[in-house]
Structure formats: C-alpha cells, structure tokens
C-alpha cells in the first residue's frame, strides 16, 4: 500500500513537473526574443543619438554597435515559437504566426539593412552612414507597426 501511494505521488509530481516545464518553455522563448531585442535596442539608441547630433559621433563606437546589431539581427527568429503570442509580458501579436513568411521577410530586411550599415559604418563617414541608418530604422518600424503591441 505504501509503495502504491509513493508511486502515485511520484506520478503526480512528474505530471506537475511536466506541465510546469511546458509553460516555462514558452516563457523561455519570449524571454529569449525580448532579450535579443533589448540588446539590439541598447546598441541602436546611441547610434540614433549620434546620427541626430545629440551626442558626438565616435566612428569606432558606431562601427562596433552597427556590427553588433547586424549579428543580433540574426538571432531573434528562434524565439518566435508557435503559440507564444499570449504569454504574459509579450508584446508579440498573433499575426506573426498567421503571416509567418511576411514576418520572416521583415526580419530578413533588418538583417540585410543592418549588414549594409555595419559595412558603411566601418568606413567612418557619418554623412554616408545617415541614409543607411535610416533604412535600418525603417526596417525596425515596419515590423513593429505590424507585429508588436504598442507599449
Ligand atoms: C521582424 C520584426 C521585427 C524587427 C525587424 C524588429 N523588431 Fe523589435 N520587436 C519585434 C517584436 C515582435 C517584439 C515583441 C517581442 C515580445 O515581447 O515577445 C519586439 C520588441 C522589441 C523591443 C522590446 C524588447 C523588450 O525588452 O521587451 C525593442 C527595444 C525592440 N524590439 C527594438 C528593435 C529595434 C531597435 C529594431 C531595429 C534595429 C527592431 N526592434 C526590429 C519585432 C521586430
């Protein structure tokens, strides 16, 4: 009898553990994509300030940040796991998964434009950088307008 109770208890614990695990996989996916975008944003803002003339242009710093954004732009996709639109704290709209090819295309635009920005930033000419920086900003906005809830 005692053995049976222990087995039942173990079974219950396993089942509970599995449910908690399933939940945290979705949360982990959201946390992952939000973290990548957070780091993208952290690197993007100082570049914006330099382009706007709010802070002095530092060619080396700008090039480093542009390089980082180009690398980071290749990372968020794996965090967009199907069925994670409603996870608490997420600002991802369900339309992402019903328009998957369009969403992926917008991420690819960001990858292309940010790679171009990293290249031009390496040359250190702010006037040449400006239009390409705007192209990257447009890629961010075009996806947010469609697929991210407003804060
Ligand atoms: C292909 C679509 C797409 C592109 C391109 C994109 N984003 Fe996002 N971004 C999202 C989505 C969707 C979220 C919401 C993710 C969530 O909360 O689950 C997000 C969230 C964010 C966040 C909030 C992160 C947090 O802490 O929760 C920041 C900051 C951000 N993006 C900045 C940027 C910047 C800067 C760019 C351009 C350099 C950019 N994004 C390009 C789709 C995109």
Coordinates of C-alpha atoms and ligand atoms in Angstrom, one line a residue:
X1 CA 0.0 0.0 0.0
X2 CA 2.7 2.4 1.0
X3 CA 4.6 1.6 -2.2
X4 CA 1.5 2.3 -4.2
X5 CA 1.0 5.7 -2.6
X6 CA 4.6 6.5 -3.2
X7 CA 4.3 5.6 -6.9
X8 CA 1.1 7.7 -7.2
X9 CA 2.8 10.6 -5.5
X10 CA 5.8 10.3 -7.9
X11 CA 3.5 10.1 -10.8
X12 CA 1.7 13.3 -9.7
X13 CA 5.0 15.1 -9.2
X14 CA 6.1 14.0 -12.6
X15 CA 2.9 15.3 -14.2
X16 CA 3.1 18.6 -12.4
X17 CA 6.7 18.9 -13.3
X18 CA 5.9 18.3 -17.0
X19 CA 3.2 21.0 -17.0
X20 CA 5.5 23.5 -15.3
X21 CA 8.2 22.6 -17.8
X22 CA 5.8 23.1 -20.8
X23 CA 4.9 26.5 -19.5
X24 CA 8.4 27.6 -18.9
X25 CA 9.4 26.6 -22.5
X26 CA 7.0 29.2 -23.9
X27 CA 8.2 31.8 -21.3
X28 CA 11.8 31.0 -22.1
X29 CA 11.1 31.6 -25.8
X30 CA 9.6 35.0 -25.0
X31 CA 12.4 35.9 -22.7
X32 CA 14.9 34.9 -25.3
X33 CA 13.5 37.1 -28.1
X34 CA 12.8 40.0 -25.7
X35 CA 16.4 39.8 -24.5
X36 CA 17.8 39.9 -28.1
X37 CA 15.7 42.9 -29.0
X38 CA 16.6 44.6 -25.7
X39 CA 20.3 44.3 -26.6
X40 CA 19.6 45.4 -30.2
X41 CA 17.8 48.5 -28.7
X42 CA 20.6 49.2 -26.3
X43 CA 23.1 49.3 -29.2
X44 CA 20.7 51.1 -31.6
X45 CA 19.9 54.1 -29.3
X46 CA 23.4 55.6 -29.1
X47 CA 23.8 55.3 -32.9
X48 CA 20.5 57.2 -33.3
X49 CA 21.8 59.9 -30.9
X50 CA 25.0 60.2 -33.0
X51 CA 23.0 60.4 -36.2
X52 CA 20.8 63.1 -34.7
X53 CA 23.8 65.0 -33.4
X54 CA 22.6 64.6 -29.8
X55 CA 26.0 63.1 -28.9
X56 CA 29.3 63.4 -30.6
X57 CA 29.9 61.0 -33.4
X58 CA 32.5 58.4 -32.4
X59 CA 33.4 56.4 -35.5
X60 CA 34.8 53.4 -33.7
X61 CA 31.9 53.1 -31.2
X62 CA 29.4 53.5 -34.0
X63 CA 31.1 50.8 -36.1
X64 CA 31.2 48.4 -33.1
X65 CA 27.5 48.9 -32.3
X66 CA 26.5 48.6 -36.0
X67 CA 28.4 45.3 -36.2
X68 CA 26.6 44.0 -33.1
X69 CA 23.2 44.9 -34.4
X70 CA 24.0 43.1 -37.7
X71 CA 24.9 40.0 -35.7
X72 CA 22.0 40.3 -33.3
X73 CA 19.5 40.7 -36.2
X74 CA 20.2 37.0 -37.0
X75 CA 19.1 35.8 -33.5
X76 CA 15.5 36.6 -32.7
X77 CA 13.8 34.2 -35.0
X78 CA 14.2 31.1 -32.9
X79 CA 12.5 32.8 -30.1
X80 CA 9.3 33.2 -32.1
X81 CA 8.0 29.7 -31.2
X82 CA 4.4 29.0 -32.4
X83 CA 1.8 29.5 -29.7
X84 CA 3.7 32.0 -27.7
X85 CA 1.7 35.1 -28.6
X86 CA -0.3 35.2 -25.4
X87 CA 2.5 34.7 -22.9
X88 CA 2.3 37.3 -20.1
X89 CA 4.5 40.3 -20.8
X90 CA 5.0 39.5 -24.5
X91 CA 4.2 42.3 -27.0
X92 CA 4.2 40.0 -30.0
X93 CA 1.0 40.0 -32.0
X94 CA -0.6 36.7 -33.0
X95 CA -0.5 37.9 -36.7
X96 CA 3.2 36.9 -36.7
X97 CA 2.3 33.3 -36.9
X98 CA -0.6 33.7 -39.4
X99 CA 1.7 35.8 -41.7
X100 CA 4.9 33.9 -40.9
X101 CA 6.5 34.5 -44.4
X102 CA 5.9 38.2 -44.2
X103 CA 7.2 38.4 -40.7
X104 CA 10.3 36.5 -41.6
X105 CA 10.8 38.7 -44.6
X106 CA 10.7 41.8 -42.4
X107 CA 13.4 40.2 -40.2
X108 CA 15.4 39.4 -43.3
X109 CA 15.1 43.1 -44.3
X110 CA 16.6 44.1 -41.0
X111 CA 19.4 41.5 -41.5
X112 CA 20.2 42.9 -44.9
X113 CA 20.0 46.6 -44.0
X114 CA 22.0 46.2 -40.7
X115 CA 24.7 44.3 -42.6
X116 CA 24.9 47.2 -45.0
X117 CA 25.1 49.6 -42.1
X118 CA 27.9 47.7 -40.5
X119 CA 29.8 47.8 -43.8
X120 CA 29.4 51.6 -44.3
X121 CA 30.0 52.3 -40.6
X122 CA 33.4 50.7 -41.0
X123 CA 34.4 53.5 -43.3
X124 CA 33.7 56.1 -40.7
X125 CA 31.9 58.7 -42.8
X126 CA 28.8 60.0 -40.9
X127 CA 27.3 61.5 -44.0
X128 CA 27.3 58.2 -45.8
X129 CA 26.1 56.4 -42.7
X130 CA 23.0 58.5 -42.2
X131 CA 20.8 57.2 -45.1
X132 CA 21.7 53.6 -44.3
X133 CA 20.9 54.2 -40.6
X134 CA 17.5 55.5 -41.6
X135 CA 17.0 52.3 -43.7
X136 CA 17.6 50.2 -40.6
X137 CA 15.3 52.3 -38.5
X138 CA 12.6 51.8 -41.2
X139 CA 13.1 48.1 -41.0
X140 CA 12.5 48.2 -37.2
X141 CA 9.4 50.4 -37.6
X142 CA 7.9 48.4 -40.4
X143 CA 7.9 45.3 -38.3
X144 CA 6.8 46.9 -35.1
X145 CA 3.9 48.7 -36.8
X146 CA 2.6 45.4 -37.9
X147 CA 3.6 42.8 -35.3
X148 CA 4.4 44.4 -32.0
X149 CA 1.9 45.8 -29.5
X150 CA 2.4 49.4 -28.6
X151 CA 3.9 49.9 -25.2
Ligands
LIG1 C1 10.7 41.2 -37.9 C2 10.1 42.0 -36.9 C3 11.0 43.0 -36.0 C4 12.0 43.8 -36.4 C5 12.6 43.9 -37.8 C6 12.4 44.5 -35.2 N1 11.6 44.1 -34.2 FE1 11.8 44.8 -32.3 N2 10.4 43.6 -31.7 C7 9.6 42.8 -32.5 C8 8.6 42.1 -31.7 C9 7.5 41.1 -32.3 C10 8.8 42.5 -30.4 C11 8.0 42.0 -29.2 C12 8.6 40.7 -28.6 C13 7.8 40.1 -27.4 O1 7.5 41.0 -26.5 O2 7.5 39.0 -27.4 C14 9.9 43.4 -30.4 C15 10.4 44.0 -29.3 C16 11.4 45.0 -29.3 C17 11.9 45.7 -28.1 C18 11.4 45.5 -26.7 C19 12.2 44.3 -26.0 C20 11.9 44.1 -24.6 O3 12.7 44.4 -23.7 O4 10.8 43.5 -24.4 C21 12.9 46.6 -28.5 C22 13.7 47.5 -27.6 C23 13.0 46.4 -29.9 N3 12.1 45.4 -30.4 C24 13.8 47.2 -30.7 C25 14.0 47.0 -32.1 C26 15.0 47.7 -32.9 C27 15.8 48.8 -32.4 C28 14.9 47.2 -34.2 C29 15.7 47.6 -35.4 C30 17.1 47.7 -35.3 C31 13.9 46.1 -34.1 N4 13.4 46.0 -32.9 C32 13.5 45.4 -35.2 C33 9.7 42.6 -33.9 C34 10.7 43.2 -34.6

